[in-house]
mmCIF file with all atom_site columns, C-alpha atoms and ligand atoms in Angstrom:
data_model
loop_
_atom_site.group_PDB
_atom_site.id
_atom_site.type_symbol
_atom_site.label_atom_id
_atom_site.label_alt_id
_atom_site.label_comp_id
_atom_site.label_asym_id
_atom_site.label_entity_id
_atom_site.label_seq_id
_atom_site.pdbx_PDB_ins_code
_atom_site.Cartn_x
_atom_site.Cartn_y
_atom_site.Cartn_z
_atom_site.occupancy
_atom_site.B_iso_or_equiv
_atom_site.pdbx_formal_charge
_atom_site.auth_seq_id
_atom_site.auth_comp_id
_atom_site.auth_asym_id
_atom_site.auth_atom_id
_atom_site.pdbx_PDB_model_num
ATOM   1   C CA . MET A 1 1   ? -38.554 41.470 34.562 1.00 0.00 ? 1   MET A CA 1
ATOM   2   C CA . SER A 1 2   ? -36.382 39.771 31.450 1.00 0.00 ? 2   SER A CA 1
ATOM   3   C CA . MET A 1 3   ? -36.605 41.182 27.529 1.00 0.00 ? 3   MET A CA 1
ATOM   4   C CA . PRO A 1 4   ? -39.729 40.203 25.536 1.00 0.00 ? 4   PRO A CA 1
ATOM   5   C CA . LYS A 1 5   ? -38.941 38.211 22.270 1.00 0.00 ? 5   LYS A CA 1
ATOM   6   C CA . LEU A 1 6   ? -39.398 38.923 18.833 1.00 0.00 ? 6   LEU A CA 1
ATOM   7   C CA . GLN A 1 7   ? -41.345 36.240 16.621 1.00 0.00 ? 7   GLN A CA 1
ATOM   8   C CA . VAL A 1 8   ? -42.113 36.559 13.114 1.00 0.00 ? 8   VAL A CA 1
ATOM   9   C CA . ALA A 1 9   ? -45.030 35.174 11.855 1.00 0.00 ? 9   ALA A CA 1
ATOM   10  C CA . LEU A 1 10  ? -44.825 33.667 8.252  1.00 0.00 ? 10  LEU A CA 1
ATOM   11  C CA . ASP A 1 11  ? -48.410 33.810 6.818  1.00 0.00 ? 11  ASP A CA 1
ATOM   12  C CA . THR A 1 12  ? -47.655 33.557 3.651  1.00 0.00 ? 12  THR A CA 1
ATOM   13  C CA . ASP A 1 13  ? -49.484 31.678 0.693  1.00 0.00 ? 13  ASP A CA 1
ATOM   14  C CA . ASP A 1 14  ? -46.649 29.765 0.028  1.00 0.00 ? 14  ASP A CA 1
ATOM   15  C CA . LEU A 1 15  ? -43.136 28.421 0.873  1.00 0.00 ? 15  LEU A CA 1
ATOM   16  C CA . PRO A 1 16  ? -40.695 30.253 -1.378 1.00 0.00 ? 16  PRO A CA 1
ATOM   17  C CA . THR A 1 17  ? -41.939 33.737 0.048  1.00 0.00 ? 17  THR A CA 1
ATOM   18  C CA . ALA A 1 18  ? -41.678 32.493 3.494  1.00 0.00 ? 18  ALA A CA 1
ATOM   19  C CA . ILE A 1 19  ? -37.854 31.363 3.023  1.00 0.00 ? 19  ILE A CA 1
ATOM   20  C CA . ASN A 1 20  ? -37.392 34.399 1.584  1.00 0.00 ? 20  ASN A CA 1
ATOM   21  C CA . VAL A 1 21  ? -38.604 36.407 4.668  1.00 0.00 ? 21  VAL A CA 1
ATOM   22  C CA . ALA A 1 22  ? -37.110 34.320 6.989  1.00 0.00 ? 22  ALA A CA 1
ATOM   23  C CA . ARG A 1 23  ? -33.705 34.791 5.636  1.00 0.00 ? 23  ARG A CA 1
ATOM   24  C CA . GLN A 1 24  ? -33.898 38.165 5.729  1.00 0.00 ? 24  GLN A CA 1
ATOM   25  C CA . VAL A 1 25  ? -34.699 37.934 9.498  1.00 0.00 ? 25  VAL A CA 1
ATOM   26  C CA . VAL A 1 26  ? -33.184 35.165 11.153 1.00 0.00 ? 26  VAL A CA 1
ATOM   27  C CA . ASP A 1 27  ? -30.773 37.016 12.583 1.00 0.00 ? 27  ASP A CA 1
ATOM   28  C CA . VAL A 1 28  ? -33.087 39.610 14.415 1.00 0.00 ? 28  VAL A CA 1
ATOM   29  C CA . VAL A 1 29  ? -35.708 37.556 15.371 1.00 0.00 ? 29  VAL A CA 1
ATOM   30  C CA . ASP A 1 30  ? -36.032 35.015 18.307 1.00 0.00 ? 30  ASP A CA 1
ATOM   31  C CA . VAL A 1 31  ? -38.679 33.041 17.193 1.00 0.00 ? 31  VAL A CA 1
ATOM   32  C CA . VAL A 1 32  ? -39.705 31.572 13.967 1.00 0.00 ? 32  VAL A CA 1
ATOM   33  C CA . GLU A 1 33  ? -43.544 30.980 13.437 1.00 0.00 ? 33  GLU A CA 1
ATOM   34  C CA . ALA A 1 34  ? -44.838 28.496 10.486 1.00 0.00 ? 34  ALA A CA 1
ATOM   35  C CA . GLY A 1 35  ? -47.753 30.749 10.550 1.00 0.00 ? 35  GLY A CA 1
ATOM   36  C CA . THR A 1 36  ? -51.511 29.041 10.215 1.00 0.00 ? 36  THR A CA 1
ATOM   37  C CA . LEU A 1 37  ? -51.819 30.500 6.451  1.00 0.00 ? 37  LEU A CA 1
ATOM   38  C CA . LEU A 1 38  ? -49.027 29.018 5.359  1.00 0.00 ? 38  LEU A CA 1
ATOM   39  C CA . ILE A 1 39  ? -49.505 25.229 6.779  1.00 0.00 ? 39  ILE A CA 1
ATOM   40  C CA . TYR A 1 40  ? -53.078 25.478 5.985  1.00 0.00 ? 40  TYR A CA 1
ATOM   41  C CA . GLN A 1 41  ? -50.646 25.484 2.372  1.00 0.00 ? 41  GLN A CA 1
ATOM   42  C CA . GLU A 1 42  ? -48.060 23.549 2.674  1.00 0.00 ? 42  GLU A CA 1
ATOM   43  C CA . GLY A 1 43  ? -48.483 21.639 5.349  1.00 0.00 ? 43  GLY A CA 1
ATOM   44  C CA . MET A 1 44  ? -45.543 20.339 7.808  1.00 0.00 ? 44  MET A CA 1
ATOM   45  C CA . LYS A 1 45  ? -43.188 21.186 4.977  1.00 0.00 ? 45  LYS A CA 1
ATOM   46  C CA . ALA A 1 46  ? -42.618 24.443 5.798  1.00 0.00 ? 46  ALA A CA 1
ATOM   47  C CA . VAL A 1 47  ? -42.232 23.498 9.642  1.00 0.00 ? 47  VAL A CA 1
ATOM   48  C CA . LYS A 1 48  ? -39.410 21.545 8.103  1.00 0.00 ? 48  LYS A CA 1
ATOM   49  C CA . SER A 1 49  ? -37.860 23.829 5.598  1.00 0.00 ? 49  SER A CA 1
ATOM   50  C CA . LEU A 1 50  ? -37.891 26.662 8.496  1.00 0.00 ? 50  LEU A CA 1
ATOM   51  C CA . ARG A 1 51  ? -35.918 24.524 10.920 1.00 0.00 ? 51  ARG A CA 1
ATOM   52  C CA . ALA A 1 52  ? -33.193 23.745 8.400  1.00 0.00 ? 52  ALA A CA 1
ATOM   53  C CA . LEU A 1 53  ? -33.216 27.273 7.828  1.00 0.00 ? 53  LEU A CA 1
ATOM   54  C CA . ALA A 1 54  ? -33.131 28.404 11.469 1.00 0.00 ? 54  ALA A CA 1
ATOM   55  C CA . PRO A 1 55  ? -31.830 25.371 13.208 1.00 0.00 ? 55  PRO A CA 1
ATOM   56  C CA . ASP A 1 56  ? -30.744 27.591 16.387 1.00 0.00 ? 56  ASP A CA 1
ATOM   57  C CA . LYS A 1 57  ? -34.328 29.486 16.904 1.00 0.00 ? 57  LYS A CA 1
ATOM   58  C CA . ILE A 1 58  ? -37.000 28.368 18.536 1.00 0.00 ? 58  ILE A CA 1
ATOM   59  C CA . LEU A 1 59  ? -39.684 27.330 16.176 1.00 0.00 ? 59  LEU A CA 1
ATOM   60  C CA . LEU A 1 60  ? -43.669 27.441 16.500 1.00 0.00 ? 60  LEU A CA 1
ATOM   61  C CA . ALA A 1 61  ? -46.248 25.273 14.598 1.00 0.00 ? 61  ALA A CA 1
ATOM   62  C CA . ASP A 1 62  ? -48.953 27.448 14.762 1.00 0.00 ? 62  ASP A CA 1
ATOM   63  C CA . CYS A 1 63  ? -51.191 25.147 13.778 1.00 0.00 ? 63  CYS A CA 1
ATOM   64  C CA . LYS A 1 64  ? -54.219 26.335 16.097 1.00 0.00 ? 64  LYS A CA 1
ATOM   65  C CA . THR A 1 65  ? -55.084 22.738 17.201 1.00 0.00 ? 65  THR A CA 1
ATOM   66  C CA . ALA A 1 66  ? -58.474 21.848 18.362 1.00 0.00 ? 66  ALA A CA 1
ATOM   67  C CA . ASP A 1 67  ? -58.627 17.956 18.509 1.00 0.00 ? 67  ASP A CA 1
ATOM   68  C CA . ALA A 1 68  ? -56.508 15.095 18.592 1.00 0.00 ? 68  ALA A CA 1
ATOM   69  C CA . GLY A 1 69  ? -53.389 16.924 20.471 1.00 0.00 ? 69  GLY A CA 1
ATOM   70  C CA . GLY A 1 70  ? -51.114 14.292 21.004 1.00 0.00 ? 70  GLY A CA 1
ATOM   71  C CA . HIS A 1 71  ? -51.115 13.044 17.282 1.00 0.00 ? 71  HIS A CA 1
ATOM   72  C CA . VAL A 1 72  ? -50.782 17.000 16.208 1.00 0.00 ? 72  VAL A CA 1
ATOM   73  C CA . GLY A 1 73  ? -48.005 17.750 18.900 1.00 0.00 ? 73  GLY A CA 1
ATOM   74  C CA . HIS A 1 74  ? -46.506 14.358 18.024 1.00 0.00 ? 74  HIS A CA 1
ATOM   75  C CA . VAL A 1 75  ? -45.971 15.394 13.942 1.00 0.00 ? 75  VAL A CA 1
ATOM   76  C CA . CYS A 1 76  ? -45.292 19.293 14.992 1.00 0.00 ? 76  CYS A CA 1
ATOM   77  C CA . LYS A 1 77  ? -42.365 17.838 16.838 1.00 0.00 ? 77  LYS A CA 1
ATOM   78  C CA . GLU A 1 78  ? -41.103 15.312 14.117 1.00 0.00 ? 78  GLU A CA 1
ATOM   79  C CA . ALA A 1 79  ? -41.233 18.035 11.908 1.00 0.00 ? 79  ALA A CA 1
ATOM   80  C CA . GLY A 1 80  ? -38.843 19.925 13.912 1.00 0.00 ? 80  GLY A CA 1
ATOM   81  C CA . ALA A 1 81  ? -40.811 22.403 15.825 1.00 0.00 ? 81  ALA A CA 1
ATOM   82  C CA . ASP A 1 82  ? -40.228 23.863 19.447 1.00 0.00 ? 82  ASP A CA 1
ATOM   83  C CA . TRP A 1 83  ? -43.904 24.326 20.125 1.00 0.00 ? 83  TRP A CA 1
ATOM   84  C CA . MET A 1 84  ? -47.130 24.460 18.765 1.00 0.00 ? 84  MET A CA 1
ATOM   85  C CA . THR A 1 85  ? -50.680 26.526 18.927 1.00 0.00 ? 85  THR A CA 1
ATOM   86  C CA . CYS A 1 86  ? -53.880 24.997 20.437 1.00 0.00 ? 86  CYS A CA 1
ATOM   87  C CA . ILE A 1 87  ? -57.377 26.980 20.100 1.00 0.00 ? 87  ILE A CA 1
ATOM   88  C CA . CYS A 1 88  ? -58.671 27.946 23.526 1.00 0.00 ? 88  CYS A CA 1
ATOM   89  C CA . ALA A 1 89  ? -62.084 26.194 22.244 1.00 0.00 ? 89  ALA A CA 1
ATOM   90  C CA . ALA A 1 90  ? -59.851 22.960 22.595 1.00 0.00 ? 90  ALA A CA 1
ATOM   91  C CA . THR A 1 91  ? -60.737 21.040 25.607 1.00 0.00 ? 91  THR A CA 1
ATOM   92  C CA . THR A 1 92  ? -58.169 21.024 28.506 1.00 0.00 ? 92  THR A CA 1
ATOM   93  C CA . PRO A 1 93  ? -57.622 16.950 27.682 1.00 0.00 ? 93  PRO A CA 1
ATOM   94  C CA . THR A 1 94  ? -56.497 18.040 24.091 1.00 0.00 ? 94  THR A CA 1
ATOM   95  C CA . MET A 1 95  ? -54.254 20.349 25.361 1.00 0.00 ? 95  MET A CA 1
ATOM   96  C CA . ALA A 1 96  ? -52.701 18.529 27.776 1.00 0.00 ? 96  ALA A CA 1
ATOM   97  C CA . ASN A 1 97  ? -52.153 15.561 25.338 1.00 0.00 ? 97  ASN A CA 1
ATOM   98  C CA . ALA A 1 98  ? -49.987 17.987 23.182 1.00 0.00 ? 98  ALA A CA 1
ATOM   99  C CA . GLN A 1 99  ? -48.249 19.321 25.883 1.00 0.00 ? 99  GLN A CA 1
ATOM   100 C CA . LYS A 1 100 ? -46.931 15.969 26.418 1.00 0.00 ? 100 LYS A CA 1
ATOM   101 C CA . GLU A 1 101 ? -45.452 15.707 23.133 1.00 0.00 ? 101 GLU A CA 1
ATOM   102 C CA . ILE A 1 102 ? -44.104 19.491 22.828 1.00 0.00 ? 102 ILE A CA 1
ATOM   103 C CA . GLU A 1 103 ? -44.828 22.593 24.332 1.00 0.00 ? 103 GLU A CA 1
ATOM   104 C CA . VAL A 1 104 ? -48.328 24.275 23.999 1.00 0.00 ? 104 VAL A CA 1
ATOM   105 C CA . GLN A 1 105 ? -49.306 27.604 23.517 1.00 0.00 ? 105 GLN A CA 1
ATOM   106 C CA . VAL A 1 106 ? -52.641 28.330 23.738 1.00 0.00 ? 106 VAL A CA 1
ATOM   107 C CA . GLU A 1 107 ? -54.372 31.071 21.471 1.00 0.00 ? 107 GLU A CA 1
ATOM   108 C CA . LEU A 1 108 ? -57.005 33.351 22.927 1.00 0.00 ? 108 LEU A CA 1
ATOM   109 C CA . TYR A 1 109 ? -59.743 33.881 20.580 1.00 0.00 ? 109 TYR A CA 1
ATOM   110 C CA . GLY A 1 110 ? -63.183 34.559 21.557 1.00 0.00 ? 110 GLY A CA 1
ATOM   111 C CA . ASN A 1 111 ? -64.545 33.347 24.643 1.00 0.00 ? 111 ASN A CA 1
ATOM   112 C CA . TRP A 1 112 ? -62.780 31.959 27.834 1.00 0.00 ? 112 TRP A CA 1
ATOM   113 C CA . THR A 1 113 ? -62.598 32.109 31.124 1.00 0.00 ? 113 THR A CA 1
ATOM   114 C CA . GLU A 1 114 ? -60.279 32.415 34.339 1.00 0.00 ? 114 GLU A CA 1
ATOM   115 C CA . GLU A 1 115 ? -61.612 28.932 35.449 1.00 0.00 ? 115 GLU A CA 1
ATOM   116 C CA . GLN A 1 116 ? -60.643 27.464 32.139 1.00 0.00 ? 116 GLN A CA 1
ATOM   117 C CA . ALA A 1 117 ? -57.107 29.603 32.102 1.00 0.00 ? 117 ALA A CA 1
ATOM   118 C CA . GLN A 1 118 ? -56.689 28.161 35.278 1.00 0.00 ? 118 GLN A CA 1
ATOM   119 C CA . GLU A 1 119 ? -57.302 24.476 34.485 1.00 0.00 ? 119 GLU A CA 1
ATOM   120 C CA . TRP A 1 120 ? -54.955 25.108 31.468 1.00 0.00 ? 120 TRP A CA 1
ATOM   121 C CA . LEU A 1 121 ? -52.219 25.861 34.005 1.00 0.00 ? 121 LEU A CA 1
ATOM   122 C CA . ASP A 1 122 ? -53.135 23.019 36.477 1.00 0.00 ? 122 ASP A CA 1
ATOM   123 C CA . ASN A 1 123 ? -52.453 20.643 33.159 1.00 0.00 ? 123 ASN A CA 1
ATOM   124 C CA . GLY A 1 124 ? -48.765 22.024 32.774 1.00 0.00 ? 124 GLY A CA 1
ATOM   125 C CA . ILE A 1 125 ? -49.621 24.487 30.299 1.00 0.00 ? 125 ILE A CA 1
ATOM   126 C CA . HIS A 1 126 ? -47.887 27.796 30.615 1.00 0.00 ? 126 HIS A CA 1
ATOM   127 C CA . GLN A 1 127 ? -48.081 29.478 27.675 1.00 0.00 ? 127 GLN A CA 1
ATOM   128 C CA . VAL A 1 128 ? -51.032 31.742 25.985 1.00 0.00 ? 128 VAL A CA 1
ATOM   129 C CA . VAL A 1 129 ? -50.784 33.747 23.080 1.00 0.00 ? 129 VAL A CA 1
ATOM   130 C CA . TYR A 1 130 ? -53.322 36.915 23.655 1.00 0.00 ? 130 TYR A CA 1
ATOM   131 C CA . HIS A 1 131 ? -54.809 37.589 20.388 1.00 0.00 ? 131 HIS A CA 1
ATOM   132 C CA . GLN A 1 132 ? -56.540 40.417 18.398 1.00 0.00 ? 132 GLN A CA 1
ATOM   133 C CA . SER A 1 133 ? -57.875 38.666 15.119 1.00 0.00 ? 133 SER A CA 1
ATOM   134 C CA . ARG A 1 134 ? -57.384 39.674 11.596 1.00 0.00 ? 134 ARG A CA 1
ATOM   135 C CA . ASP A 1 135 ? -60.672 40.225 11.373 1.00 0.00 ? 135 ASP A CA 1
ATOM   136 C CA . ALA A 1 136 ? -61.692 42.424 14.086 1.00 0.00 ? 136 ALA A CA 1
ATOM   137 C CA . LYS A 1 137 ? -58.870 44.468 13.401 1.00 0.00 ? 137 LYS A CA 1
ATOM   138 C CA . PHE A 1 138 ? -60.417 44.732 9.858  1.00 0.00 ? 138 PHE A CA 1
ATOM   139 C CA . ALA A 1 139 ? -63.826 46.200 11.802 1.00 0.00 ? 139 ALA A CA 1
ATOM   140 C CA . GLY A 1 140 ? -61.534 48.832 13.606 1.00 0.00 ? 140 GLY A CA 1
ATOM   141 C CA . GLN A 1 141 ? -60.694 47.027 16.818 1.00 0.00 ? 141 GLN A CA 1
ATOM   142 C CA . THR A 1 142 ? -57.312 48.478 18.289 1.00 0.00 ? 142 THR A CA 1
ATOM   143 C CA . TRP A 1 143 ? -54.894 48.088 21.138 1.00 0.00 ? 143 TRP A CA 1
ATOM   144 C CA . GLY A 1 144 ? -55.638 49.724 24.352 1.00 0.00 ? 144 GLY A CA 1
ATOM   145 C CA . GLU A 1 145 ? -56.283 49.715 28.097 1.00 0.00 ? 145 GLU A CA 1
ATOM   146 C CA . HIS A 1 146 ? -58.658 46.242 28.041 1.00 0.00 ? 146 HIS A CA 1
ATOM   147 C CA . ASP A 1 147 ? -55.886 44.622 26.563 1.00 0.00 ? 147 ASP A CA 1
ATOM   148 C CA . LEU A 1 148 ? -53.336 45.566 28.931 1.00 0.00 ? 148 LEU A CA 1
ATOM   149 C CA . ASN A 1 149 ? -55.366 44.570 31.792 1.00 0.00 ? 149 ASN A CA 1
ATOM   150 C CA . GLU A 1 150 ? -55.849 41.329 30.136 1.00 0.00 ? 150 GLU A CA 1
ATOM   151 C CA . VAL A 1 151 ? -52.472 40.659 29.810 1.00 0.00 ? 151 VAL A CA 1
ATOM   152 C CA . LYS A 1 152 ? -51.564 41.730 33.028 1.00 0.00 ? 152 LYS A CA 1
ATOM   153 C CA . LYS A 1 153 ? -54.320 39.272 34.667 1.00 0.00 ? 153 LYS A CA 1
ATOM   154 C CA . LEU A 1 154 ? -52.793 36.497 32.659 1.00 0.00 ? 154 LEU A CA 1
ATOM   155 C CA . ILE A 1 155 ? -49.333 37.389 33.869 1.00 0.00 ? 155 ILE A CA 1
ATOM   156 C CA . ASP A 1 156 ? -50.458 37.285 37.053 1.00 0.00 ? 156 ASP A CA 1
ATOM   157 C CA . MET A 1 157 ? -52.002 34.166 37.115 1.00 0.00 ? 157 MET A CA 1
ATOM   158 C CA . GLY A 1 158 ? -48.487 32.503 35.970 1.00 0.00 ? 158 GLY A CA 1
ATOM   159 C CA . PHE A 1 159 ? -48.539 32.688 32.541 1.00 0.00 ? 159 PHE A CA 1
ATOM   160 C CA . LYS A 1 160 ? -45.807 33.027 30.025 1.00 0.00 ? 160 LYS A CA 1
ATOM   161 C CA . VAL A 1 161 ? -47.806 35.412 27.444 1.00 0.00 ? 161 VAL A CA 1
ATOM   162 C CA . SER A 1 162 ? -46.922 36.470 23.648 1.00 0.00 ? 162 SER A CA 1
ATOM   163 C CA . VAL A 1 163 ? -48.989 39.627 22.474 1.00 0.00 ? 163 VAL A CA 1
ATOM   164 C CA . THR A 1 164 ? -50.233 39.341 18.907 1.00 0.00 ? 164 THR A CA 1
ATOM   165 C CA . GLY A 1 165 ? -52.668 40.373 15.694 1.00 0.00 ? 165 GLY A CA 1
ATOM   166 C CA . GLY A 1 166 ? -51.368 43.659 13.753 1.00 0.00 ? 166 GLY A CA 1
ATOM   167 C CA . VAL A 1 167 ? -49.100 44.733 16.288 1.00 0.00 ? 167 VAL A CA 1
ATOM   168 C CA . LYS A 1 168 ? -46.744 47.442 14.798 1.00 0.00 ? 168 LYS A CA 1
ATOM   169 C CA . PRO A 1 169 ? -43.532 49.094 16.402 1.00 0.00 ? 169 PRO A CA 1
ATOM   170 C CA . ASP A 1 170 ? -45.926 52.027 18.325 1.00 0.00 ? 170 ASP A CA 1
ATOM   171 C CA . VAL A 1 171 ? -48.082 49.443 19.987 1.00 0.00 ? 171 VAL A CA 1
ATOM   172 C CA . LEU A 1 172 ? -45.535 48.263 21.958 1.00 0.00 ? 172 LEU A CA 1
ATOM   173 C CA . LYS A 1 173 ? -45.452 51.109 24.208 1.00 0.00 ? 173 LYS A CA 1
ATOM   174 C CA . LEU A 1 174 ? -48.874 50.286 25.534 1.00 0.00 ? 174 LEU A CA 1
ATOM   175 C CA . PHE A 1 175 ? -46.989 47.301 27.286 1.00 0.00 ? 175 PHE A CA 1
ATOM   176 C CA . ASN A 1 176 ? -44.253 49.087 28.812 1.00 0.00 ? 176 ASN A CA 1
ATOM   177 C CA . GLY A 1 177 ? -43.315 47.830 32.299 1.00 0.00 ? 177 GLY A CA 1
ATOM   178 C CA . VAL A 1 178 ? -45.043 44.534 31.839 1.00 0.00 ? 178 VAL A CA 1
ATOM   179 C CA . ASP A 1 179 ? -43.528 41.274 31.798 1.00 0.00 ? 179 ASP A CA 1
ATOM   180 C CA . VAL A 1 180 ? -44.725 40.487 28.056 1.00 0.00 ? 180 VAL A CA 1
ATOM   181 C CA . TYR A 1 181 ? -43.101 37.213 26.678 1.00 0.00 ? 181 TYR A CA 1
ATOM   182 C CA . THR A 1 182 ? -42.972 37.667 23.076 1.00 0.00 ? 182 THR A CA 1
ATOM   183 C CA . PHE A 1 183 ? -43.862 40.200 20.635 1.00 0.00 ? 183 PHE A CA 1
ATOM   184 C CA . ILE A 1 184 ? -45.206 38.428 17.516 1.00 0.00 ? 184 ILE A CA 1
ATOM   185 C CA . ALA A 1 185 ? -45.226 40.359 14.293 1.00 0.00 ? 185 ALA A CA 1
ATOM   186 C CA . GLY A 1 186 ? -46.647 39.219 10.937 1.00 0.00 ? 186 GLY A CA 1
ATOM   187 C CA . ARG A 1 187 ? -47.290 41.372 8.082  1.00 0.00 ? 187 ARG A CA 1
ATOM   188 C CA . ALA A 1 188 ? -45.523 44.444 9.517  1.00 0.00 ? 188 ALA A CA 1
ATOM   189 C CA . ILE A 1 189 ? -42.291 42.542 8.877  1.00 0.00 ? 189 ILE A CA 1
ATOM   190 C CA . THR A 1 190 ? -43.495 40.228 5.690  1.00 0.00 ? 190 THR A CA 1
ATOM   191 C CA . GLN A 1 191 ? -45.221 43.072 3.867  1.00 0.00 ? 191 GLN A CA 1
ATOM   192 C CA . ALA A 1 192 ? -42.430 45.103 4.369  1.00 0.00 ? 192 ALA A CA 1
ATOM   193 C CA . LYS A 1 193 ? -40.256 46.783 1.395  1.00 0.00 ? 193 LYS A CA 1
ATOM   194 C CA . ASP A 1 194 ? -37.152 45.903 3.622  1.00 0.00 ? 194 ASP A CA 1
ATOM   195 C CA . PRO A 1 195 ? -38.458 43.341 5.935  1.00 0.00 ? 195 PRO A CA 1
ATOM   196 C CA . HIS A 1 196 ? -34.625 43.096 8.087  1.00 0.00 ? 196 HIS A CA 1
ATOM   197 C CA . ALA A 1 197 ? -35.394 46.708 8.918  1.00 0.00 ? 197 ALA A CA 1
ATOM   198 C CA . ALA A 1 198 ? -39.071 46.039 9.832  1.00 0.00 ? 198 ALA A CA 1
ATOM   199 C CA . ALA A 1 199 ? -37.727 43.400 12.002 1.00 0.00 ? 199 ALA A CA 1
ATOM   200 C CA . GLN A 1 200 ? -34.760 45.534 13.760 1.00 0.00 ? 200 GLN A CA 1
ATOM   201 C CA . GLU A 1 201 ? -37.489 48.330 14.073 1.00 0.00 ? 201 GLU A CA 1
ATOM   202 C CA . PHE A 1 202 ? -39.243 46.022 16.443 1.00 0.00 ? 202 PHE A CA 1
ATOM   203 C CA . LYS A 1 203 ? -36.073 44.770 17.891 1.00 0.00 ? 203 LYS A CA 1
ATOM   204 C CA . ASP A 1 204 ? -35.142 48.402 18.614 1.00 0.00 ? 204 ASP A CA 1
ATOM   205 C CA . GLU A 1 205 ? -38.289 49.084 19.791 1.00 0.00 ? 205 GLU A CA 1
ATOM   206 C CA . ILE A 1 206 ? -38.413 46.405 22.786 1.00 0.00 ? 206 ILE A CA 1
ATOM   207 C CA . ASN A 1 207 ? -34.726 47.133 23.977 1.00 0.00 ? 207 ASN A CA 1
ATOM   208 C CA . CYS A 1 208 ? -35.126 50.858 24.005 1.00 0.00 ? 208 CYS A CA 1
ATOM   209 C CA . ILE A 1 209 ? -38.676 50.105 26.220 1.00 0.00 ? 209 ILE A CA 1
ATOM   210 C CA . TRP A 1 210 ? -37.543 47.155 28.394 1.00 0.00 ? 210 TRP A CA 1
ATOM   211 C CA . SER A 1 211 ? -33.821 47.747 28.913 1.00 0.00 ? 211 SER A CA 1
HETATM 212 C C1 . 5RP B 2 .   ? -52.992 34.374 12.298 1.00 0.00 ? 1   5RP B C1 1
HETATM 213 C C2 . 5RP B 2 .   ? -51.868 34.789 13.397 1.00 0.00 ? 1   5RP B C2 1
HETATM 214 C C3 . 5RP B 2 .   ? -50.655 35.609 12.845 1.00 0.00 ? 1   5RP B C3 1
HETATM 215 O O1 . 5RP B 2 .   ? -49.641 34.893 12.906 1.00 0.00 ? 1   5RP B O1 1
HETATM 216 C C4 . 5RP B 2 .   ? -50.507 36.833 13.498 1.00 0.00 ? 1   5RP B C4 1
HETATM 217 O O2 . 5RP B 2 .   ? -51.580 37.361 14.607 1.00 0.00 ? 1   5RP B O2 1
HETATM 218 C C5 . 5RP B 2 .   ? -49.773 37.752 13.563 1.00 0.00 ? 1   5RP B C5 1
HETATM 219 O O3 . 5RP B 2 .   ? -49.749 38.307 12.216 1.00 0.00 ? 1   5RP B O3 1
HETATM 220 P P1 . 5RP B 2 .   ? -50.392 39.711 12.103 1.00 0.00 ? 1   5RP B P1 1
HETATM 221 O O4 . 5RP B 2 .   ? -49.220 40.487 12.559 1.00 0.00 ? 1   5RP B O4 1
HETATM 222 O O5 . 5RP B 2 .   ? -49.985 39.846 10.482 1.00 0.00 ? 1   5RP B O5 1
HETATM 223 O O6 . 5RP B 2 .   ? -51.535 39.953 12.618 1.00 0.00 ? 1   5RP B O6 1
HETATM 224 O O7 . 5RP B 2 .   ? -52.172 34.253 14.197 1.00 0.00 ? 1   5RP B O7 1
HETATM 225 O O8 . 5RP B 2 .   ? -54.169 33.504 12.539 1.00 0.00 ? 1   5RP B O8 1
#
C-alpha cells in the first residue's frame, strides 16, 4: 500500500489569494489544484500561474468538464496541468477524448452506477474522485461507513481513488488501512490562520496512519 498523497484545492475567488496560499504550502503538498471556483473567476490563467509557482508538483485543473473533452483536455494541458476532472454525468466518449490529451479524474457526484464505472475503466480512465459535495455538507452530511465502503468498492474495481469534500485531518482515520490515492483538502487549508501548519497537520496524520 502506498502513502496517500496530499492535494490542496485552491478554490479561492481570485488568483492573488490562491498564489499566496500555494506559496505557503507548496513544500508540503504533493498535488496543487486550480479549483473549480478559481477557474470560474480566473480561467486558465490560474492554471498557468500555479504551474509557474510549482513546476515540480502534480497540477490538477478541476474544471469538472461535461462536454468537449478533447478540446478542454488540450486547453488544460497547454496551460500546464497534468490532470483534469470530468463530471461523472459526462458521456464516456467525452471522458475518453479528454484522456487522449491529459490524465482524467472522474468526479463522482449524485448518481452513477458500477456499470458506468466499469465502462470508464474499459476506456482507460483509472482515476476517480469520491466527493461529498459542499452543499450536501451544508445540509449536514458527514463522513462515515457508507463512504468507506464506496471508496473500497472503487479501489477493488481497480481505480485510484481520491477523497474530498470538507475533509479535515480527523476524517482520515476512517480510511485507515485503505489504499486511498489522494486526500484533497480545500478550506481546511486555504481558510486556516496558518495554511502551512494546516497542510503539515494533514501530512503528519497521513504519515502517522499509513506508515
Ligand atoms: C469543490 C471542490 C473542492 O475542491 C473540494 O471539495 C475540496 O474543497 P473543500 O475541502 O473546501 O471541500 O471540488 O467543487
